[in-house]
Amino acid sequence: MSERITLALPSRGVLAGPTIDFLRDCGLAVHKPNPRQYTGSVRTLPGVDVLFQRVKDVVAKVEAGTVELGIAGYDLVRELESDDLLTINDQLGYGHCQLQLAVPTTWVDVQGMADLVDVAQDFRQYRHRNMRVATNFNHLARQFLHAHGLHHYSLVRAEGAIEAAPTLGYADCVIDLSQTGTTLRENHLRPLPDGTLLKSQATLIGNRGRLQALGQGPRKLLRTLLELTDAALQGRERYLLSANLAGADPERLARQIMDNPVTRGLEGPTLAPTWNDAGQRGYAVTLVISADQLLPAVEYLRSIGGRQASARPLRHVFLEESPSWLRLQRLLDDSPQS
Amino acid sequence: MTAQFLDRDRPVSLLRDHMAGYGYQLLETPVVGDASLFLTRAGDRMISRLFTFGRGGRELALRPEFTSQAARHYVRGNFCGVQRWQFAGQVFEESPQGASRACQKFSFGAELFGLKGPAADAEIMALALTSLQELDLSNWRLVVGHIGLMRQMLAQFALDERTERFLINNLRNLRQHGTDHVLQLFEARLAGATESTSLTPLLSAETVDETALAQLLRTSLHGTAMGGRDHRDIARRMLRKRQRMSERDQVARAMELLHRLCQLSLPADLAFAALTEITPEEARPILHDWQENLALLGSYGLSPERIVIQPDLARDRDYYSGMVFEIHGADGRHLGGGGRYDELLVFMGAPEPVPAVGFACWLESLDAARSATPAVKSWSILLDGNNSFAATRLAQLLRSGGLPAELGNVLQADSLVTDADGGVRWRGQVFSLDEPTRLLEALRRV
């Protein structure tokens, strides 16, 4: 039975820095004694070891059961697709990108996947070969192409920049990751509107067998880790809003606040009595609200007698239960080994 | 599929001998092959159920059927003239319930290459049906359609070849959801409008030709990435899209005809009378051949009352080009089917179409349909501790006489009991081990 948990993290690439920042914001700062070392630790959670790997190897190591946990892009997780690989949280909120099918901008006759299916038939009819698709995501590409009725193609594994393959002439179109679309545009490629294979971001993954075998101690560590990451993610999306409201009837104020979904908060407001210089009774209200509803909430509070309001971002919001912990338990319960 | 005890040897051996009697030679094909082979002209349903996996950069698949492998063997082996091949083995389709679960079936069938005409079609149909009879399944129903006739009837609308194939592939949709639905699919998949660009006015001009448009594209498109297409490819396709959009009315009329065909699911004599009325003159020879094909089944002793014509029957493979058929059991169970696929061999590299017709059935479906057939009885011989020699000798006598036998230590109602004097007691009668003929005859009568 394993007594420690190893968390594999990307050592380089676009996810490496943001992952360290994310864990720090969760209260799980990673200590790496030497930049050239491949191991580290989490001081707030002794018992958690950190292993730095190339992002592809992170997924491979978790899948193989060499480590218990890892953080990698959702695209790589889906590409590997294995029963042993559990997706604990696929929305860590950074490293966003899309896996897209893109064709040369010169293909003005191709507006969507239906056109591409027709073009693939043209390749067979007039050029006596399959359409060539450059990608490093063979599994996802096959699934996607077949699902769109495109059955005759050849996948080309591109060395170096995939986007250059159609220009260099060794592929006809590409399936590749794109963050902003700039690289595609610069290579005279255009993503098809219905050509998005998946939207990806950083994802926390685990190995089914290793997590099932955890002893009581490491299991507690794991729960803490998930609690902290969930709380940080919840906090990211919320503000603590305080406002002074005029009015003498706290129940009426509470009802008005509760009646509006924008100000209902997590479980309703906290009200505390206040007195102003003129000796008038009022109430201070404290709410936890969605970040994108801050201004509508302030407007509404003003409309029901709000005078001053202050807001500050939250670092952690703990819900009744950690969603990731619940999800993981469900995934492990579904397991044939459990 | 879970493990189970099955006797495949007996039916397979029966079928092999039966088909050999028609001149069919056994062809063995690999279970794993390049997925692209099985994808050649397979229909969408088939493709979605192909069990594929990647190895070393290749996309491989478990064979879902034998026809593609046989067709490629004919082309690559430089065979010519008439070839008759039979096959038997496991085929695999991904179960729709689970993406990673293989669904395994035991398939047998035959392919006849190099022979065209009603006699060849009838031979394959008859071989399929008499094979079922060899396996004691005589309660079948034959549903027959004709892709070739349907194509010839559609020819009057002068549709683009892909539009025609689209319509044939969407017959099920047409039957279930009507013409408007299929027309919408047609517009979405084949005739969608090209994005409005500076070329739009030119495209709307009737006079523009491929060369002029390609020239214009060459001067107006500045991207360097072309993939493997040139401006002429793009121009040709733009014009074809325009052509398809202008064919909307013909497509609608073609669908009306197909809709009428869908209604003609009738016994052979009634269906042919109705078909004659709507078949244009140029398609009459096909209709005539088809009638002859079905009439020939009578020569094989097959009853015409069990044949239903369904002119729009289009099987799940895209490669059929002529007569197609399905065999159903008394309970409606799909037991197998086949058809003519002359064009498939061109996609395997043949310089021109090769006459080809074949069928396949699945043993599991036959087993399920033949529920009325009694299981082979195995005679139980009592082993009581003192009669080992006599019991063993009796068991061997029965087996050598073609009767299955097993030794058991529990007396059953029908057990055979030996005694030390070489006697055998069964159902109140006594037989002698030294003169087993009377006993064997009595058991065989049961």
PDB file of C-alpha atoms in Angstrom, chain B residues 175-366:
ATOM      1  CA  ARG B 175     -38.576   5.998 -45.623  1.00  0.00           C
ATOM      2  CA  GLN B 176     -38.470   7.158 -42.014  1.00  0.00           C
ATOM      3  CA  HIS B 177     -38.347  10.951 -42.251  1.00  0.00           C
ATOM      4  CA  GLY B 178     -39.664  11.873 -45.700  1.00  0.00           C
ATOM      5  CA  THR B 179     -38.369  13.857 -48.641  1.00  0.00           C
ATOM      6  CA  ASP B 180     -38.000  17.262 -46.937  1.00  0.00           C
ATOM      7  CA  HIS B 181     -35.593  15.831 -44.401  1.00  0.00           C
ATOM      8  CA  VAL B 182     -33.415  14.180 -47.048  1.00  0.00           C
ATOM      9  CA  LEU B 183     -33.498  17.326 -49.177  1.00  0.00           C
ATOM     10  CA  GLN B 184     -32.183  19.291 -46.201  1.00  0.00           C
ATOM     11  CA  LEU B 185     -29.416  16.731 -45.716  1.00  0.00           C
ATOM     12  CA  PHE B 186     -28.567  16.994 -49.399  1.00  0.00           C
ATOM     13  CA  GLU B 187     -28.219  20.762 -49.168  1.00  0.00           C
ATOM     14  CA  ALA B 188     -26.146  20.525 -46.000  1.00  0.00           C
ATOM     15  CA  ARG B 189     -23.780  17.866 -47.308  1.00  0.00           C
ATOM     16  CA  LEU B 190     -23.445  18.277 -51.013  1.00  0.00           C
ATOM     17  CA  ALA B 191     -24.838  21.541 -52.249  1.00  0.00           C
ATOM     18  CA  GLY B 192     -24.070  24.098 -49.532  1.00  0.00           C
ATOM     19  CA  ALA B 193     -23.468  27.618 -50.773  1.00  0.00           C
ATOM     20  CA  THR B 194     -19.908  28.792 -51.223  1.00  0.00           C
ATOM     21  CA  GLU B 195     -18.897  31.737 -49.064  1.00  0.00           C
ATOM     22  CA  SER B 196     -19.677  35.035 -50.754  1.00  0.00           C
ATOM     23  CA  THR B 197     -16.472  36.374 -52.260  1.00  0.00           C
ATOM     24  CA  SER B 198     -15.374  38.509 -55.137  1.00  0.00           C
ATOM     25  CA  LEU B 199     -15.798  35.373 -57.251  1.00  0.00           C
ATOM     26  CA  THR B 200     -19.516  35.074 -56.516  1.00  0.00           C
ATOM     27  CA  PRO B 201     -20.724  37.197 -59.458  1.00  0.00           C
ATOM     28  CA  LEU B 202     -18.547  35.209 -61.823  1.00  0.00           C
ATOM     29  CA  LEU B 203     -19.864  31.916 -60.467  1.00  0.00           C
ATOM     30  CA  SER B 204     -23.402  33.051 -61.060  1.00  0.00           C
ATOM     31  CA  ALA B 205     -22.624  33.638 -64.735  1.00  0.00           C
ATOM     32  CA  GLU B 206     -23.704  30.622 -66.765  1.00  0.00           C
ATOM     33  CA  THR B 207     -20.821  30.914 -69.182  1.00  0.00           C
ATOM     34  CA  VAL B 208     -17.880  30.522 -66.826  1.00  0.00           C
ATOM     35  CA  ASP B 209     -15.821  27.423 -67.461  1.00  0.00           C
ATOM     36  CA  GLU B 210     -13.285  25.528 -65.405  1.00  0.00           C
ATOM     37  CA  THR B 211     -10.221  26.956 -67.139  1.00  0.00           C
ATOM     38  CA  ALA B 212     -11.360  30.574 -66.825  1.00  0.00           C
ATOM     39  CA  LEU B 213     -12.300  30.131 -63.192  1.00  0.00           C
ATOM     40  CA  ALA B 214      -9.018  28.391 -62.404  1.00  0.00           C
ATOM     41  CA  GLN B 215      -7.152  31.279 -64.028  1.00  0.00           C
ATOM     42  CA  LEU B 216      -9.105  33.782 -61.976  1.00  0.00           C
ATOM     43  CA  LEU B 217      -8.428  31.847 -58.787  1.00  0.00           C
ATOM     44  CA  ARG B 218      -4.726  31.810 -59.658  1.00  0.00           C
ATOM     45  CA  THR B 219      -4.604  35.566 -59.863  1.00  0.00           C
ATOM     46  CA  SER B 220      -6.899  36.347 -56.945  1.00  0.00           C
ATOM     47  CA  LEU B 221      -5.877  33.835 -54.265  1.00  0.00           C
ATOM     48  CA  HIS B 222      -2.666  34.833 -52.580  1.00  0.00           C
ATOM     49  CA  GLY B 223      -2.174  32.054 -50.050  1.00  0.00           C
ATOM     50  CA  THR B 224       0.880  29.910 -50.592  1.00  0.00           C
ATOM     51  CA  ALA B 225      -0.559  26.802 -48.955  1.00  0.00           C
ATOM     52  CA  MET B 226      -2.441  24.703 -51.469  1.00  0.00           C
ATOM     53  CA  GLY B 227      -2.157  21.249 -49.904  1.00  0.00           C
ATOM     54  CA  GLY B 228      -2.281  18.776 -52.735  1.00  0.00           C
ATOM     55  CA  ARG B 229      -4.856  20.683 -54.790  1.00  0.00           C
ATOM     56  CA  ASP B 230      -4.331  23.165 -57.570  1.00  0.00           C
ATOM     57  CA  HIS B 231      -6.539  25.999 -58.774  1.00  0.00           C
ATOM     58  CA  ARG B 232      -8.175  23.770 -61.338  1.00  0.00           C
ATOM     59  CA  ASP B 233      -9.281  21.320 -58.612  1.00  0.00           C
ATOM     60  CA  ILE B 234     -10.872  24.166 -56.694  1.00  0.00           C
ATOM     61  CA  ALA B 235     -12.506  25.630 -59.797  1.00  0.00           C
ATOM     62  CA  ARG B 236     -13.911  22.252 -60.814  1.00  0.00           C
ATOM     63  CA  ARG B 237     -15.408  21.680 -57.414  1.00  0.00           C
ATOM     64  CA  MET B 238     -16.910  25.179 -57.219  1.00  0.00           C
ATOM     65  CA  LEU B 239     -18.620  24.597 -60.521  1.00  0.00           C
ATOM     66  CA  ARG B 240     -19.824  21.189 -59.456  1.00  0.00           C
ATOM     67  CA  LYS B 241     -21.285  22.648 -56.282  1.00  0.00           C
ATOM     68  CA  ARG B 242     -23.058  25.245 -58.371  1.00  0.00           C
ATOM     69  CA  GLN B 243     -24.321  22.483 -60.630  1.00  0.00           C
ATOM     70  CA  ARG B 244     -25.647  20.503 -57.673  1.00  0.00           C
ATOM     71  CA  MET B 245     -27.442  23.538 -56.297  1.00  0.00           C
ATOM     72  CA  SER B 246     -29.174  23.972 -59.617  1.00  0.00           C
ATOM     73  CA  GLU B 247     -30.223  20.305 -59.531  1.00  0.00           C
ATOM     74  CA  ARG B 248     -32.435  20.767 -56.505  1.00  0.00           C
ATOM     75  CA  ASP B 249     -35.614  20.272 -58.522  1.00  0.00           C
ATOM     76  CA  GLN B 250     -34.324  17.102 -60.168  1.00  0.00           C
ATOM     77  CA  VAL B 251     -33.246  15.803 -56.769  1.00  0.00           C
ATOM     78  CA  ALA B 252     -36.737  16.452 -55.421  1.00  0.00           C
ATOM     79  CA  ARG B 253     -38.285  14.624 -58.387  1.00  0.00           C
ATOM     80  CA  ALA B 254     -35.817  11.748 -58.034  1.00  0.00           C
ATOM     81  CA  MET B 255     -36.828  11.461 -54.409  1.00  0.00           C
ATOM     82  CA  GLU B 256     -40.485  11.289 -55.364  1.00  0.00           C
ATOM     83  CA  LEU B 257     -39.663   8.335 -57.586  1.00  0.00           C
ATOM     84  CA  LEU B 258     -37.664   6.670 -54.806  1.00  0.00           C
ATOM     85  CA  HIS B 259     -40.526   7.320 -52.420  1.00  0.00           C
ATOM     86  CA  ARG B 260     -42.881   5.467 -54.795  1.00  0.00           C
ATOM     87  CA  LEU B 261     -40.380   2.621 -55.020  1.00  0.00           C
ATOM     88  CA  CYS B 262     -40.322   2.442 -51.234  1.00  0.00           C
ATOM     89  CA  GLN B 263     -44.045   1.651 -51.312  1.00  0.00           C
ATOM     90  CA  LEU B 264     -43.593  -1.403 -53.570  1.00  0.00           C
ATOM     91  CA  SER B 265     -42.713  -3.991 -50.961  1.00  0.00           C
ATOM     92  CA  LEU B 266     -44.762  -6.844 -52.434  1.00  0.00           C
ATOM     93  CA  PRO B 267     -44.629 -10.529 -53.384  1.00  0.00           C
ATOM     94  CA  ALA B 268     -42.659 -11.039 -56.599  1.00  0.00           C
ATOM     95  CA  ASP B 269     -45.530 -11.345 -59.121  1.00  0.00           C
ATOM     96  CA  LEU B 270     -47.357  -8.253 -57.831  1.00  0.00           C
ATOM     97  CA  ALA B 271     -44.195  -6.196 -57.475  1.00  0.00           C
ATOM     98  CA  PHE B 272     -42.982  -6.869 -61.016  1.00  0.00           C
ATOM     99  CA  ALA B 273     -46.360  -5.862 -62.434  1.00  0.00           C
ATOM    100  CA  ALA B 274     -46.138  -2.545 -60.563  1.00  0.00           C
ATOM    101  CA  LEU B 275     -42.466  -2.059 -61.434  1.00  0.00           C
ATOM    102  CA  THR B 276     -43.082  -2.562 -65.133  1.00  0.00           C
ATOM    103  CA  GLU B 277     -45.428   0.414 -65.064  1.00  0.00           C
ATOM    104  CA  ILE B 278     -42.920   2.850 -63.628  1.00  0.00           C
ATOM    105  CA  THR B 279     -39.727   1.516 -65.201  1.00  0.00           C
ATOM    106  CA  PRO B 280     -38.527   3.641 -68.146  1.00  0.00           C
ATOM    107  CA  GLU B 281     -37.795   1.895 -71.421  1.00  0.00           C
ATOM    108  CA  GLU B 282     -34.000   2.028 -71.036  1.00  0.00           C
ATOM    109  CA  ALA B 283     -34.186   0.219 -67.679  1.00  0.00           C
ATOM    110  CA  ARG B 284     -36.447  -2.584 -68.934  1.00  0.00           C
ATOM    111  CA  PRO B 285     -33.558  -5.014 -69.752  1.00  0.00           C
ATOM    112  CA  ILE B 286     -32.415  -4.825 -66.131  1.00  0.00           C
ATOM    113  CA  LEU B 287     -35.934  -5.513 -64.939  1.00  0.00           C
ATOM    114  CA  HIS B 288     -36.172  -8.447 -67.354  1.00  0.00           C
ATOM    115  CA  ASP B 289     -32.888  -9.940 -66.108  1.00  0.00           C
ATOM    116  CA  TRP B 290     -34.018  -9.514 -62.561  1.00  0.00           C
ATOM    117  CA  GLN B 291     -37.239 -11.404 -63.226  1.00  0.00           C
ATOM    118  CA  GLU B 292     -35.276 -14.167 -64.896  1.00  0.00           C
ATOM    119  CA  ASN B 293     -32.890 -14.296 -61.934  1.00  0.00           C
ATOM    120  CA  LEU B 294     -35.774 -14.936 -59.534  1.00  0.00           C
ATOM    121  CA  ALA B 295     -37.520 -17.378 -61.885  1.00  0.00           C
ATOM    122  CA  LEU B 296     -34.299 -19.411 -61.979  1.00  0.00           C
ATOM    123  CA  LEU B 297     -34.568 -19.991 -58.233  1.00  0.00           C
ATOM    124  CA  GLY B 298     -37.410 -22.359 -59.039  1.00  0.00           C
ATOM    125  CA  SER B 299     -34.888 -24.594 -60.823  1.00  0.00           C
ATOM    126  CA  TYR B 300     -33.118 -25.003 -57.498  1.00  0.00           C
ATOM    127  CA  GLY B 301     -36.360 -26.120 -55.913  1.00  0.00           C
ATOM    128  CA  LEU B 302     -36.777 -22.865 -54.026  1.00  0.00           C
ATOM    129  CA  SER B 303     -40.311 -21.708 -53.458  1.00  0.00           C
ATOM    130  CA  PRO B 304     -41.259 -18.354 -55.088  1.00  0.00           C
ATOM    131  CA  GLU B 305     -43.887 -17.751 -52.376  1.00  0.00           C
ATOM    132  CA  ARG B 306     -41.123 -16.965 -49.940  1.00  0.00           C
ATOM    133  CA  ILE B 307     -39.727 -14.107 -52.034  1.00  0.00           C
ATOM    134  CA  VAL B 308     -40.634 -10.478 -51.386  1.00  0.00           C
ATOM    135  CA  ILE B 309     -39.518  -7.693 -53.707  1.00  0.00           C
ATOM    136  CA  GLN B 310     -38.369  -4.515 -52.041  1.00  0.00           C
ATOM    137  CA  PRO B 311     -36.977  -2.395 -54.909  1.00  0.00           C
ATOM    138  CA  ASP B 312     -35.347   0.139 -52.587  1.00  0.00           C
ATOM    139  CA  LEU B 313     -33.504  -2.433 -50.500  1.00  0.00           C
ATOM    140  CA  ALA B 314     -30.005  -0.989 -50.114  1.00  0.00           C
ATOM    141  CA  ARG B 315     -27.742  -3.038 -47.917  1.00  0.00           C
ATOM    142  CA  ASP B 316     -25.249  -1.483 -45.513  1.00  0.00           C
ATOM    143  CA  ARG B 317     -22.343  -1.783 -47.933  1.00  0.00           C
ATOM    144  CA  ASP B 318     -21.866   0.990 -50.424  1.00  0.00           C
ATOM    145  CA  TYR B 319     -20.304  -1.316 -52.993  1.00  0.00           C
ATOM    146  CA  TYR B 320     -23.424  -3.060 -54.305  1.00  0.00           C
ATOM    147  CA  SER B 321     -24.247  -2.208 -57.876  1.00  0.00           C
ATOM    148  CA  GLY B 322     -26.932  -4.700 -58.943  1.00  0.00           C
ATOM    149  CA  MET B 323     -29.262  -7.185 -57.318  1.00  0.00           C
ATOM    150  CA  VAL B 324     -29.156  -7.212 -53.491  1.00  0.00           C
ATOM    151  CA  PHE B 325     -30.889  -9.573 -51.090  1.00  0.00           C
ATOM    152  CA  GLU B 326     -31.447 -10.281 -47.460  1.00  0.00           C
ATOM    153  CA  ILE B 327     -32.546 -13.534 -45.872  1.00  0.00           C
ATOM    154  CA  HIS B 328     -34.812 -13.407 -42.846  1.00  0.00           C
ATOM    155  CA  GLY B 329     -35.933 -16.169 -40.507  1.00  0.00           C
ATOM    156  CA  ALA B 330     -39.527 -16.919 -39.608  1.00  0.00           C
ATOM    157  CA  ASP B 331     -39.245 -14.552 -36.638  1.00  0.00           C
ATOM    158  CA  GLY B 332     -37.956 -11.734 -38.850  1.00  0.00           C
ATOM    159  CA  ARG B 333     -34.374 -12.273 -37.709  1.00  0.00           C
ATOM    160  CA  HIS B 334     -31.739 -11.140 -40.234  1.00  0.00           C
ATOM    161  CA  LEU B 335     -29.799 -14.259 -41.167  1.00  0.00           C
ATOM    162  CA  GLY B 336     -27.593 -12.921 -43.932  1.00  0.00           C
ATOM    163  CA  GLY B 337     -27.598 -11.393 -47.366  1.00  0.00           C
ATOM    164  CA  GLY B 338     -25.575 -10.439 -50.376  1.00  0.00           C
ATOM    165  CA  GLY B 339     -25.660  -8.964 -53.824  1.00  0.00           C
ATOM    166  CA  ARG B 340     -23.792  -7.951 -56.950  1.00  0.00           C
ATOM    167  CA  TYR B 341     -20.835  -5.583 -56.661  1.00  0.00           C
ATOM    168  CA  ASP B 342     -19.124  -5.369 -60.068  1.00  0.00           C
ATOM    169  CA  GLU B 343     -17.537  -1.964 -59.393  1.00  0.00           C
ATOM    170  CA  LEU B 344     -15.784  -2.813 -56.126  1.00  0.00           C
ATOM    171  CA  LEU B 345     -12.854  -4.473 -57.857  1.00  0.00           C
ATOM    172  CA  VAL B 346     -12.018  -1.232 -59.666  1.00  0.00           C
ATOM    173  CA  PHE B 347     -11.388   0.342 -56.236  1.00  0.00           C
ATOM    174  CA  MET B 348      -9.078  -2.563 -55.454  1.00  0.00           C
ATOM    175  CA  GLY B 349      -7.001  -1.767 -58.543  1.00  0.00           C
ATOM    176  CA  ALA B 350      -8.722  -3.700 -61.355  1.00  0.00           C
ATOM    177  CA  PRO B 351      -8.502  -1.765 -64.643  1.00  0.00           C
ATOM    178  CA  GLU B 352     -12.216  -2.269 -65.314  1.00  0.00           C
ATOM    179  CA  PRO B 353     -15.259  -3.602 -63.483  1.00  0.00           C
ATOM    180  CA  VAL B 354     -15.228  -7.348 -62.827  1.00  0.00           C
ATOM    181  CA  PRO B 355     -18.535  -9.211 -62.487  1.00  0.00           C
ATOM    182  CA  ALA B 356     -18.815 -10.185 -58.833  1.00  0.00           C
ATOM    183  CA  VAL B 357     -21.631 -11.445 -56.666  1.00  0.00           C
ATOM    184  CA  GLY B 358     -21.622 -12.957 -53.201  1.00  0.00           C
ATOM    185  CA  PHE B 359     -23.398 -13.668 -49.947  1.00  0.00           C
ATOM    186  CA  ALA B 360     -22.681 -14.052 -46.253  1.00  0.00           C
ATOM    187  CA  CYS B 361     -24.685 -15.493 -43.357  1.00  0.00           C
ATOM    188  CA  TRP B 362     -23.983 -15.701 -39.629  1.00  0.00           C
ATOM    189  CA  LEU B 363     -24.108 -18.990 -37.783  1.00  0.00           C
ATOM    190  CA  GLU B 364     -25.254 -17.363 -34.523  1.00  0.00           C
ATOM    191  CA  SER B 365     -28.320 -15.951 -36.243  1.00  0.00           C
ATOM    192  CA  LEU B 366     -29.075 -19.333 -37.790  1.00  0.00           C
TER     193      LEU B 366
END
